[in-house]
Short mmCIF file of C-alpha atoms in Angstrom, two decimals:
data_model
loop_
_atom_site.label_atom_id
_atom_site.label_comp_id
_atom_site.label_asym_id
_atom_site.label_seq_id
_atom_site.Cartn_x
_atom_site.Cartn_y
_atom_site.Cartn_z
CA UNK T 1 0.00 0.00 0.00
CA UNK T 2 1.36 3.37 -1.03
CA UNK T 3 1.13 6.32 1.33
CA UNK T 4 -2.15 8.18 0.90
CA UNK T 5 -2.48 11.89 0.32
CA UNK T 6 -3.35 12.70 3.94
CA UNK T 7 -0.60 10.44 5.31
CA UNK T 8 1.98 11.86 2.95
CA UNK T 9 0.96 15.40 3.85
CA UNK T 10 1.23 14.60 7.55
CA UNK T 11 4.67 13.03 7.18
CA UNK T 12 5.88 15.89 5.02
CA UNK T 13 4.55 18.47 7.46
CA UNK T 14 6.19 16.64 10.36
CA UNK T 15 9.54 16.55 8.55
CA UNK T 16 9.28 20.25 7.67
CA UNK T 17 8.45 21.07 11.29
CA UNK T 18 11.46 19.11 12.49
CA UNK T 19 13.81 20.90 10.12
CA UNK T 20 12.37 24.26 11.17
CA UNK T 21 12.67 23.34 14.85
CA UNK T 22 16.28 22.28 14.34
CA UNK T 23 17.19 25.56 12.68
CA UNK T 24 15.40 27.52 15.42
CA UNK T 25 17.15 25.56 18.16
CA UNK T 26 20.56 26.12 16.59
CA UNK T 27 19.86 29.83 16.22
CA UNK T 28 18.53 30.25 19.75
CA UNK T 29 21.37 28.27 21.28
CA UNK T 30 23.87 30.34 19.36
CA UNK T 31 22.26 33.60 20.54
CA UNK T 32 22.17 32.27 24.10
CA UNK T 33 25.83 31.39 23.93
CA UNK T 34 26.64 34.93 22.79
CA UNK T 35 24.57 36.45 25.60
CA UNK T 36 26.13 34.25 28.28
CA UNK T 37 29.65 34.84 27.05
CA UNK T 38 29.46 38.56 26.48
CA UNK T 39 33.03 38.95 27.70
CA UNK T 40 34.45 36.79 24.96
CA UNK T 41 36.36 38.43 22.17
CA UNK T 42 34.90 38.43 18.65
CA UNK T 43 37.50 35.85 17.63
CA UNK T 44 36.28 33.52 20.39
CA UNK T 45 32.69 33.80 19.22
CA UNK T 46 33.80 33.10 15.68
CA UNK T 47 35.61 29.97 16.86
CA UNK T 48 32.47 28.83 18.67
CA UNK T 49 30.32 29.25 15.54
CA UNK T 50 32.92 27.54 13.39
CA UNK T 51 33.12 24.49 15.64
CA UNK T 52 29.32 24.34 15.94
CA UNK T 53 28.79 24.35 12.17
CA UNK T 54 31.55 21.82 11.67
CA UNK T 55 30.35 19.41 14.34
CA UNK T 56 26.56 19.53 14.43
CA UNK T 57 25.77 18.68 10.76
CA UNK T 58 28.08 15.65 10.91
CA UNK T 59 26.60 14.56 14.23
CA UNK T 60 23.07 15.05 12.89
CA UNK T 61 23.77 12.78 9.90
CA UNK T 62 25.36 10.14 12.13
CA UNK T 63 22.50 10.03 14.61
CA UNK T 64 19.84 10.23 11.87
CA UNK T 65 21.21 7.10 10.22
CA UNK T 66 21.19 5.33 13.57
CA UNK T 67 17.60 6.26 14.46
CA UNK T 68 16.20 5.40 11.01
CA UNK T 69 16.81 1.68 11.36
CA UNK T 70 16.06 0.82 14.97
CA UNK T 71 12.28 0.70 14.69
CA UNK T 72 12.20 -1.95 11.95
CA UNK T 73 15.04 -4.26 12.94
CA UNK T 74 12.89 -6.84 14.72
CA UNK T 75 10.27 -6.77 11.97
CA UNK T 76 12.92 -7.41 9.33
CA UNK T 77 14.32 -10.44 11.14
CA UNK T 78 10.82 -11.75 11.67
CA UNK T 79 10.02 -11.33 7.97
CA UNK T 80 12.98 -13.63 7.23
CA UNK T 81 11.15 -16.32 9.28
CA UNK T 82 13.49 -16.27 12.25
CA UNK T 83 11.99 -17.39 15.54
CA UNK T 84 11.92 -15.20 18.63
CA UNK T 85 14.82 -17.12 20.17
CA UNK T 86 16.92 -16.81 17.02
CA UNK T 87 16.21 -13.09 16.85
CA UNK T 88 17.26 -12.79 20.49
CA UNK T 89 20.55 -14.52 19.68
CA UNK T 90 21.20 -12.15 16.79
CA UNK T 91 20.57 -9.14 19.03
CA UNK T 92 22.79 -10.63 21.73
CA UNK T 93 25.66 -10.95 19.26
CA UNK T 94 25.34 -7.28 18.38
CA UNK T 95 25.30 -6.14 22.00
CA UNK T 96 28.18 -8.46 22.89
CA UNK T 97 30.34 -7.11 20.08
CA UNK T 98 29.56 -3.57 21.25
CA UNK T 99 30.50 -4.45 24.84
CA UNK T 100 33.72 -6.24 23.88
CA UNK T 101 34.90 -3.66 21.37
CA UNK T 102 33.74 -0.52 23.18
CA UNK T 103 36.92 0.02 25.19
CA UNK T 104 39.10 -0.79 22.20
CA UNK T 105 37.17 1.73 20.10
CA UNK T 106 38.08 4.46 22.58
CA UNK T 107 41.74 3.43 22.59
CA UNK T 108 41.76 3.30 18.80
CA UNK T 109 40.50 6.86 18.63
CA UNK T 110 43.06 8.06 21.16
CA UNK T 111 45.89 6.63 19.08
CA UNK T 112 44.77 6.98 15.46
CA UNK T 113 42.40 9.91 15.63
CA UNK T 114 38.75 10.60 16.37
CA UNK T 115 37.92 11.82 12.89
CA UNK T 116 39.07 8.47 11.52
CA UNK T 117 36.78 6.72 13.99
CA UNK T 118 33.80 8.79 12.84
CA UNK T 119 34.59 7.97 9.21
CA UNK T 120 34.81 4.28 10.09
CA UNK T 121 31.54 4.59 12.01
CA UNK T 122 29.61 5.70 8.93
CA UNK T 123 31.20 3.10 6.68
CA UNK T 124 30.77 0.16 9.06
CA UNK T 125 27.18 1.10 9.94
CA UNK T 126 26.38 1.38 6.22
CA UNK T 127 27.66 -2.17 5.75
CA UNK T 128 25.28 -3.33 8.46
CA UNK T 129 22.39 -1.58 6.69
CA UNK T 130 23.23 -3.15 3.35
CA UNK T 131 23.59 -6.61 4.93
CA UNK T 132 19.87 -6.53 5.68
CA UNK T 133 19.17 -7.17 1.99
CA UNK T 134 20.32 -10.79 2.24
CA UNK T 135 18.30 -13.59 3.82
CA UNK T 136 21.46 -15.29 5.07
CA UNK T 137 22.22 -16.03 8.70
CA UNK T 138 25.96 -15.54 8.18
CA UNK T 139 25.49 -12.17 6.46
CA UNK T 140 22.97 -10.96 9.05
CA UNK T 141 25.26 -11.99 11.91
CA UNK T 142 28.18 -10.20 10.29
CA UNK T 143 25.93 -7.18 9.93
CA UNK T 144 25.07 -7.23 13.62
CA UNK T 145 28.77 -7.36 14.50
CA UNK T 146 29.28 -4.30 12.29
CA UNK T 147 26.36 -2.67 14.06
CA UNK T 148 27.92 -3.38 17.44
CA UNK T 149 31.22 -1.85 16.36
CA UNK T 150 29.42 1.21 14.99
CA UNK T 151 27.39 1.57 18.16
CA UNK T 152 30.57 1.72 20.22
CA UNK T 153 32.07 4.33 17.92
CA UNK T 154 28.91 6.44 18.01
CA UNK T 155 29.03 6.94 21.77
CA UNK T 156 32.79 7.55 21.93
CA UNK T 157 34.21 9.18 18.84
CA UNK T 158 31.90 12.14 18.20
CA UNK T 159 32.13 13.64 21.67
CA UNK T 160 35.84 12.87 21.91
CA UNK T 161 36.48 14.78 18.70
CA UNK T 162 34.44 17.73 19.96
CA UNK T 163 36.35 17.86 23.24
CA UNK T 164 39.72 17.65 21.46
CA UNK T 165 38.65 20.30 18.94
CA UNK T 166 37.48 22.59 21.73
CA UNK T 167 40.78 22.18 23.55
CA UNK T 168 42.78 22.85 20.39
CA UNK T 169 40.78 26.02 19.73
CA UNK T 170 40.88 27.00 23.43
CA UNK T 171 37.12 27.28 23.78
CA UNK T 172 35.98 28.08 27.35
CA UNK T 173 33.94 25.62 29.36
CA UNK T 174 30.74 27.63 28.92
CA UNK T 175 31.03 27.37 25.14
CA UNK T 176 31.63 23.63 25.33
CA UNK T 177 28.55 23.26 27.50
CA UNK T 178 26.52 25.10 24.89
CA UNK T 179 27.83 22.82 22.15
CA UNK T 180 26.90 19.69 24.08
CA UNK T 181 23.44 21.13 24.79
CA UNK T 182 22.97 21.83 21.09
CA UNK T 183 24.12 18.28 20.26
CA UNK T 184 21.53 16.86 22.67
CA UNK T 185 18.81 18.83 20.88
CA UNK T 186 20.07 17.63 17.51
CA UNK T 187 20.02 14.02 18.68
CA UNK T 188 16.43 14.34 19.94
CA UNK T 189 15.27 15.87 16.67
CA UNK T 190 17.15 13.19 14.73
CA UNK T 191 15.23 10.53 16.64
CA UNK T 192 11.87 11.95 15.57
CA UNK T 193 13.01 12.72 12.04
CA UNK T 194 14.58 9.27 11.70
CA UNK T 195 11.38 7.49 12.67
CA UNK T 196 9.35 9.67 10.32
CA UNK T 197 11.66 9.18 7.35
CA UNK T 198 11.97 5.44 7.98
CA UNK T 199 8.20 4.98 7.99
CA UNK T 200 7.90 7.16 4.89
CA UNK T 201 10.44 5.11 2.93
CA UNK T 202 8.77 1.90 4.09
CA UNK T 203 5.33 2.96 2.89
CA UNK T 204 6.54 4.47 -0.36
CA UNK T 205 8.45 1.32 -1.28
CA UNK T 206 5.89 -1.20 -0.06
CA UNK T 207 4.00 -1.72 -3.32
CA UNK T 208 7.06 -2.01 -5.54
CA UNK T 209 8.74 -4.38 -3.07
CA UNK T 210 5.66 -6.61 -2.93
CA UNK T 211 5.46 -6.70 -6.73
CA UNK T 212 9.13 -7.65 -6.96
CA UNK T 213 8.85 -10.23 -4.19
CA UNK T 214 11.43 -8.38 -2.10
CA UNK T 215 11.44 -7.79 1.63
CA UNK T 216 9.50 -4.60 2.34
CA UNK T 217 11.45 -3.87 5.53
CA UNK T 218 14.85 -3.34 3.88
CA UNK T 219 13.88 0.10 2.52
CA UNK T 220 14.52 2.01 5.79
CA UNK T 221 17.94 0.36 6.12
CA UNK T 222 18.93 1.18 2.55
CA UNK T 223 17.77 4.75 3.14
CA UNK T 224 19.71 4.97 6.43
CA UNK T 225 22.93 4.18 4.58
CA UNK T 226 22.66 7.56 2.81
CA UNK T 227 23.05 9.83 5.89
CA UNK T 228 25.63 7.44 7.34
CA UNK T 229 27.81 7.67 4.25
CA UNK T 230 27.19 11.41 4.25
CA UNK T 231 28.42 11.51 7.83
CA UNK T 232 31.70 9.85 6.84
CA UNK T 233 32.13 12.10 3.83
CA UNK T 234 31.43 15.32 5.75
CA UNK T 235 33.78 14.31 8.57
CA UNK T 236 36.53 13.62 6.06
CA UNK T 237 36.01 16.98 4.35
CA UNK T 238 35.14 19.30 7.25
CA UNK T 239 37.04 18.00 10.26
CA UNK T 240 40.70 18.12 11.20
CA UNK T 241 42.11 15.01 12.76
CA UNK T 242 42.24 15.22 16.54
CA UNK T 243 43.97 12.97 19.05
CA UNK T 244 44.09 12.46 22.79
CA UNK T 245 46.69 14.59 24.53
CA UNK T 246 47.28 11.83 27.07
CA UNK T 247 47.94 9.32 24.28
CA UNK T 248 50.71 11.62 23.05
CA UNK T 249 52.45 11.56 26.40
CA UNK T 250 51.00 14.83 27.60
CA UNK T 251 52.85 16.74 24.93
CA UNK T 252 51.56 19.23 22.44
CA UNK T 253 48.63 17.92 20.41
CA UNK T 254 50.04 16.99 17.02
CA UNK T 255 46.87 18.37 15.42
CA UNK T 256 47.72 21.85 16.72
CA UNK T 257 50.10 22.19 13.81
CA UNK T 258 47.16 21.79 11.44
CA UNK T 259 45.23 24.75 12.81
#
């Protein structure tokens, strides 16, 4: 069944509202940051805006791709005729890989750079999304392992890069607090937008998938790969590489020379 006129209008209006709310939140947070930090020099405010517009779009793409797939994961496994116990095992493998690799993901970022970790996040998570197109236990399990790795990187690499970038640009603590508050708002809006877009792609592709005999639930995952790859691309183009100062023996951040 294709989305009806009223449903399509509602989804479109919801998406438009979310985009408008995001822009308003970014603008209001930026104005609030300027008001709270009235003593900052103009150069400091410019650094704050620069970091915000470098970080938040990349973070928004990364979290959007994550939220787009979560609501249909169980339904997709069920459509491949897996039992509840088998689905539970698949989920357990994903969570186990995230738990086992989480600490190593943080150490990897400290040593090789947080931007690299964000790039890897988008690529690995995209592989998990594309793996959903195959009705193969081995492929789906490999996809869940990729998802576990990406999940670890999501909750480590983005914030670590922001902290390292803020330190390199000597942003005050108040400005960093504003950036984290803005990121929380972006993540919340990405959750709503991700669910809306996932349902929209599912409904729009339902009829063609049924006619082709394909799985109707893979559409949100294929669509989620787009913002995830965009996240990797934008991080590669917009971000400098940043490292942990402690990992460099407490010396000068090697990325300072790139400023």
